[in-house]
Amino acid sequence: MERRTTRFFAVGAAVLLAAARLAAQQAAVLDHAMTIQYNVRIPMHDGVTLSADIYRPADDARHPTIFELTPYNNNSNNSMEGAWRWVRRGYAFVTVDVRGRFDSDGAFTPYRSDGPDGSDVMDWVAGQGWSNGKVATIGGSYLGKNQWEMAKQNNPHHVAMAPYVAPQDDFFDLSRYDGVPKLDLMYTWLMGMDGRVAQSPAGWKWGAIMRQLPLV
């Protein structure tokens, strides 16, 4: 009985601590007024539009921008928490669904269009009245790897990048190990990408593909 009581109080204390932290975060957000725009359509070079959520300080100043290009839903809790963190520090934060995922149009072909699309987004951001023309990209894993593709575009507005968990040489790391494809990583990731794909050239039937290959 004593152990159960101790465990009950420990769980209760953890819940109260989590609630206090959430309240503190909400208070911090309320102390920093934001202008928020959801599902802003940004045109690409070929006429496809991508969906952007934009968070920025509620003032008339021009701000540097933090930009992420994600296949994992631009209005997720992680994106919103990141937005509050950057806006509090005086940045605008722009999070965009990659082509063909969630609310963006077009066909999802991983990494193939991310470089040019990212550059188009940066040009669009730099032309907004709330932007000072400087854009920094950020993110890890897919969101880090596509920054290397954006860097190849040499966009003049792209002043900084912070990729993590995203090696620049994919032949030796990430989806390959010394050139050998990591099938466990590649196919499980692709299966996770099945949902909310606007279009795909050949369909997404990764379960059937895995059953036909000697992956065991």
Tab-separated table of C-alpha atoms in Angstrom:
chain	number	residue	atom	x	y	z
A	1	MET	CA	0.000	0.000	0.000
A	2	GLU	CA	2.850	2.360	0.819
A	3	ARG	CA	4.483	1.751	-2.572
A	4	ARG	CA	1.232	2.477	-4.400
A	5	THR	CA	0.733	5.686	-2.447
A	6	THR	CA	4.288	6.809	-3.181
A	7	ARG	CA	3.840	6.022	-6.854
A	8	PHE	CA	0.529	7.923	-6.910
A	9	PHE	CA	2.130	11.039	-5.435
A	10	ALA	CA	5.082	10.762	-7.847
A	11	VAL	CA	2.742	10.605	-10.856
A	12	GLY	CA	0.643	13.436	-9.457
A	13	ALA	CA	3.722	15.614	-8.961
A	14	ALA	CA	4.862	14.899	-12.524
A	15	VAL	CA	1.453	15.891	-13.905
A	16	LEU	CA	1.431	19.113	-11.900
A	17	LEU	CA	4.957	19.951	-13.051
A	18	ALA	CA	4.004	19.365	-16.690
A	19	ALA	CA	0.917	21.563	-16.262
A	20	ALA	CA	3.012	24.318	-14.698
A	21	ARG	CA	5.482	24.199	-17.575
A	22	LEU	CA	2.664	24.374	-20.132
A	23	ALA	CA	1.139	27.349	-18.322
A	24	ALA	CA	4.516	29.091	-18.307
A	25	GLN	CA	4.933	28.484	-22.043
A	26	GLN	CA	1.450	29.811	-22.760
A	27	ALA	CA	2.130	32.896	-20.653
A	28	ALA	CA	5.377	33.502	-22.548
A	29	VAL	CA	3.514	33.266	-25.851
A	30	LEU	CA	0.869	35.745	-24.692
A	31	ASP	CA	3.616	38.168	-23.680
A	32	HIS	CA	4.888	38.252	-27.273
A	33	ALA	CA	2.113	39.217	-29.664
A	34	MET	CA	2.272	37.404	-32.979
A	35	THR	CA	0.689	37.760	-36.371
A	36	ILE	CA	-0.152	34.273	-37.669
A	37	GLN	CA	-1.200	33.286	-41.194
A	38	TYR	CA	-2.160	29.696	-42.026
A	39	ASN	CA	-2.041	27.984	-45.425
A	40	VAL	CA	-0.541	30.916	-47.302
A	41	ARG	CA	-0.025	29.797	-50.905
A	42	ILE	CA	3.491	30.387	-52.239
A	43	PRO	CA	3.905	29.995	-56.033
A	44	MET	CA	6.800	27.957	-57.388
A	45	HIS	CA	8.670	28.419	-60.665
A	46	ASP	CA	6.393	25.877	-62.448
A	47	GLY	CA	3.056	27.182	-61.143
A	48	VAL	CA	2.634	24.680	-58.280
A	49	THR	CA	1.769	26.321	-54.943
A	50	LEU	CA	3.113	25.234	-51.565
A	51	SER	CA	1.344	25.728	-48.239
A	52	ALA	CA	3.083	27.952	-45.678
A	53	ASP	CA	2.247	28.844	-42.104
A	54	ILE	CA	3.776	32.178	-41.132
A	55	TYR	CA	4.441	33.440	-37.609
A	56	ARG	CA	5.960	36.885	-37.025
A	57	PRO	CA	6.117	39.647	-34.433
A	58	ALA	CA	2.972	41.780	-34.452
A	59	ASP	CA	4.654	45.010	-35.507
A	60	ASP	CA	5.551	46.936	-38.653
A	61	ALA	CA	9.282	46.198	-38.538
A	62	ARG	CA	11.241	44.067	-41.008
A	63	HIS	CA	12.596	40.878	-39.495
A	64	PRO	CA	15.055	38.126	-40.448
A	65	THR	CA	13.296	34.845	-41.164
A	66	ILE	CA	13.780	31.267	-39.987
A	67	PHE	CA	12.536	28.834	-42.656
A	68	GLU	CA	11.882	25.078	-42.594
A	69	LEU	CA	10.679	22.886	-45.460
A	70	THR	CA	9.021	19.768	-44.048
A	71	PRO	CA	7.284	16.577	-45.235
A	72	TYR	CA	5.886	16.032	-41.719
A	73	ASN	CA	3.046	18.619	-41.607
A	74	ASN	CA	3.852	22.297	-41.187
A	75	ASN	CA	1.166	22.875	-38.537
A	76	SER	CA	2.366	20.189	-36.153
A	77	ASN	CA	2.973	20.926	-32.476
A	78	ASN	CA	6.744	20.923	-33.066
A	79	SER	CA	6.464	23.626	-35.720
A	80	MET	CA	4.230	25.765	-33.520
A	81	GLU	CA	6.565	25.469	-30.538
A	82	GLY	CA	9.481	26.426	-32.760
A	83	ALA	CA	7.536	29.401	-34.068
A	84	TRP	CA	6.920	30.789	-30.561
A	85	ARG	CA	10.574	30.330	-29.688
A	86	TRP	CA	11.798	32.298	-32.710
A	87	VAL	CA	9.166	35.048	-32.683
A	88	ARG	CA	10.035	35.811	-29.051
A	89	ARG	CA	13.563	36.519	-30.258
A	90	GLY	CA	12.490	38.896	-33.005
A	91	TYR	CA	12.434	36.531	-35.989
A	92	ALA	CA	9.696	35.649	-38.429
A	93	PHE	CA	9.183	31.884	-38.761
A	94	VAL	CA	7.976	30.276	-41.985
A	95	THR	CA	7.194	26.554	-42.107
A	96	VAL	CA	6.263	25.037	-45.471
A	97	ASP	CA	4.909	21.637	-46.517
A	98	VAL	CA	7.119	20.105	-49.204
A	99	ARG	CA	5.661	19.623	-52.655
A	100	GLY	CA	2.959	16.943	-52.658
A	101	ARG	CA	2.644	16.560	-48.876
A	102	PHE	CA	-0.268	17.653	-46.677
A	103	ASP	CA	-1.612	21.001	-47.956
A	104	SER	CA	0.959	21.610	-50.715
A	105	ASP	CA	0.171	20.835	-54.345
A	106	GLY	CA	2.228	18.782	-56.790
A	107	ALA	CA	3.837	15.335	-56.687
A	108	PHE	CA	5.973	14.215	-53.753
A	109	THR	CA	9.348	13.018	-55.043
A	110	PRO	CA	11.668	13.145	-52.000
A	111	TYR	CA	14.465	15.742	-52.283
A	112	ARG	CA	14.155	16.064	-56.080
A	113	SER	CA	12.405	19.460	-56.053
A	114	ASP	CA	13.330	20.695	-52.567
A	115	GLY	CA	16.325	22.773	-53.671
A	116	PRO	CA	14.568	24.892	-56.321
A	117	ASP	CA	11.350	25.026	-54.270
A	118	GLY	CA	13.235	26.191	-51.188
A	119	SER	CA	14.923	28.894	-53.232
A	120	ASP	CA	11.547	30.043	-54.578
A	121	VAL	CA	10.227	30.271	-51.013
A	122	MET	CA	13.223	32.387	-49.971
A	123	ASP	CA	12.673	34.772	-52.896
A	124	TRP	CA	9.004	35.072	-51.906
A	125	VAL	CA	9.847	35.698	-48.238
A	126	ALA	CA	12.399	38.377	-49.151
A	127	GLY	CA	9.707	40.229	-51.106
A	128	GLN	CA	7.318	40.528	-48.150
A	129	GLY	CA	6.928	43.777	-46.233
A	130	TRP	CA	7.767	42.069	-42.911
A	131	SER	CA	11.070	40.605	-44.183
A	132	ASN	CA	14.522	42.208	-44.100
A	133	GLY	CA	15.634	39.923	-46.942
A	134	LYS	CA	17.705	37.553	-44.797
A	135	VAL	CA	16.621	33.908	-44.489
A	136	ALA	CA	18.154	31.139	-42.378
A	137	THR	CA	17.111	27.516	-42.894
A	138	ILE	CA	16.805	25.071	-40.020
A	139	GLY	CA	15.863	21.460	-39.269
A	140	GLY	CA	17.047	17.911	-38.781
A	141	SER	CA	16.879	14.625	-40.689
A	142	TYR	CA	14.836	15.256	-43.871
A	143	LEU	CA	14.604	18.940	-42.923
A	144	GLY	CA	18.382	19.022	-42.606
A	145	LYS	CA	19.206	17.088	-45.740
A	146	ASN	CA	17.063	19.280	-47.966
A	147	GLN	CA	19.035	22.307	-46.756
A	148	TRP	CA	22.067	20.937	-48.600
A	149	GLU	CA	19.905	20.908	-51.736
A	150	MET	CA	18.832	24.504	-51.102
A	151	ALA	CA	22.449	25.559	-50.580
A	152	LYS	CA	23.279	24.425	-54.125
A	153	GLN	CA	20.923	27.115	-55.447
A	154	ASN	CA	23.191	29.937	-54.171
A	155	ASN	CA	20.187	32.058	-53.301
A	156	PRO	CA	21.390	35.536	-52.210
A	157	HIS	CA	18.827	35.636	-49.388
A	158	HIS	CA	20.071	32.362	-47.871
A	159	VAL	CA	22.466	33.734	-45.256
A	160	ALA	CA	22.690	30.796	-42.811
A	161	MET	CA	21.767	27.138	-42.450
A	162	ALA	CA	21.540	24.820	-39.449
A	163	PRO	CA	21.141	21.211	-40.603
A	164	TYR	CA	21.481	18.420	-38.055
A	165	VAL	CA	21.214	14.627	-38.231
A	166	ALA	CA	21.762	15.176	-41.953
A	167	PRO	CA	25.192	14.276	-43.384
A	168	GLN	CA	26.169	16.167	-46.517
A	169	ASP	CA	27.494	12.977	-48.180
A	170	ASP	CA	24.658	10.470	-48.470
A	171	PHE	CA	26.954	7.844	-50.011
A	172	PHE	CA	28.679	7.191	-46.691
A	173	ASP	CA	25.936	7.944	-44.177
A	174	LEU	CA	22.183	8.313	-43.615
A	175	SER	CA	20.403	6.229	-46.295
A	176	ARG	CA	23.616	4.394	-47.204
A	177	TYR	CA	26.510	2.996	-45.210
A	178	ASP	CA	29.742	3.144	-47.251
A	179	GLY	CA	27.584	2.978	-50.365
A	180	VAL	CA	25.363	0.078	-49.245
A	181	PRO	CA	21.653	1.081	-49.125
A	182	LYS	CA	20.092	0.887	-45.664
A	183	LEU	CA	16.911	-0.890	-46.696
A	184	ASP	CA	15.544	-1.026	-43.156
A	185	LEU	CA	15.715	2.757	-42.879
A	186	MET	CA	14.669	3.561	-46.438
A	187	TYR	CA	11.601	1.366	-46.649
A	188	THR	CA	10.233	1.980	-43.168
A	189	TRP	CA	10.549	5.728	-43.790
A	190	LEU	CA	8.843	5.451	-47.160
A	191	MET	CA	6.003	3.427	-45.613
A	192	GLY	CA	5.547	6.245	-43.100
A	193	MET	CA	5.199	8.678	-46.011
A	194	ASP	CA	2.142	6.884	-47.401
A	195	GLY	CA	-0.410	9.222	-45.844
A	196	ARG	CA	-1.311	12.679	-47.156
A	197	VAL	CA	0.516	12.413	-50.470
A	198	ALA	CA	-1.144	14.674	-52.999
A	199	GLN	CA	0.102	12.749	-56.029
A	200	SER	CA	2.748	10.153	-56.739
A	201	PRO	CA	3.874	8.962	-60.162
A	202	ALA	CA	3.749	5.207	-59.497
A	203	GLY	CA	1.642	4.942	-56.349
A	204	TRP	CA	2.897	4.117	-52.866
A	205	LYS	CA	2.714	0.332	-52.292
A	206	TRP	CA	5.708	-0.196	-50.048
A	207	GLY	CA	4.119	-3.068	-48.148
A	208	ALA	CA	3.858	-5.050	-51.381
A	209	ILE	CA	7.417	-4.113	-52.351
A	210	MET	CA	8.832	-5.294	-49.044
A	211	ARG	CA	7.072	-8.649	-49.351
A	212	GLN	CA	8.833	-9.245	-52.673
A	213	LEU	CA	12.373	-8.532	-51.501
A	214	PRO	CA	14.637	-10.725	-49.317
A	215	LEU	CA	14.790	-8.177	-46.525
A	216	VAL	CA	14.885	-10.680	-43.662
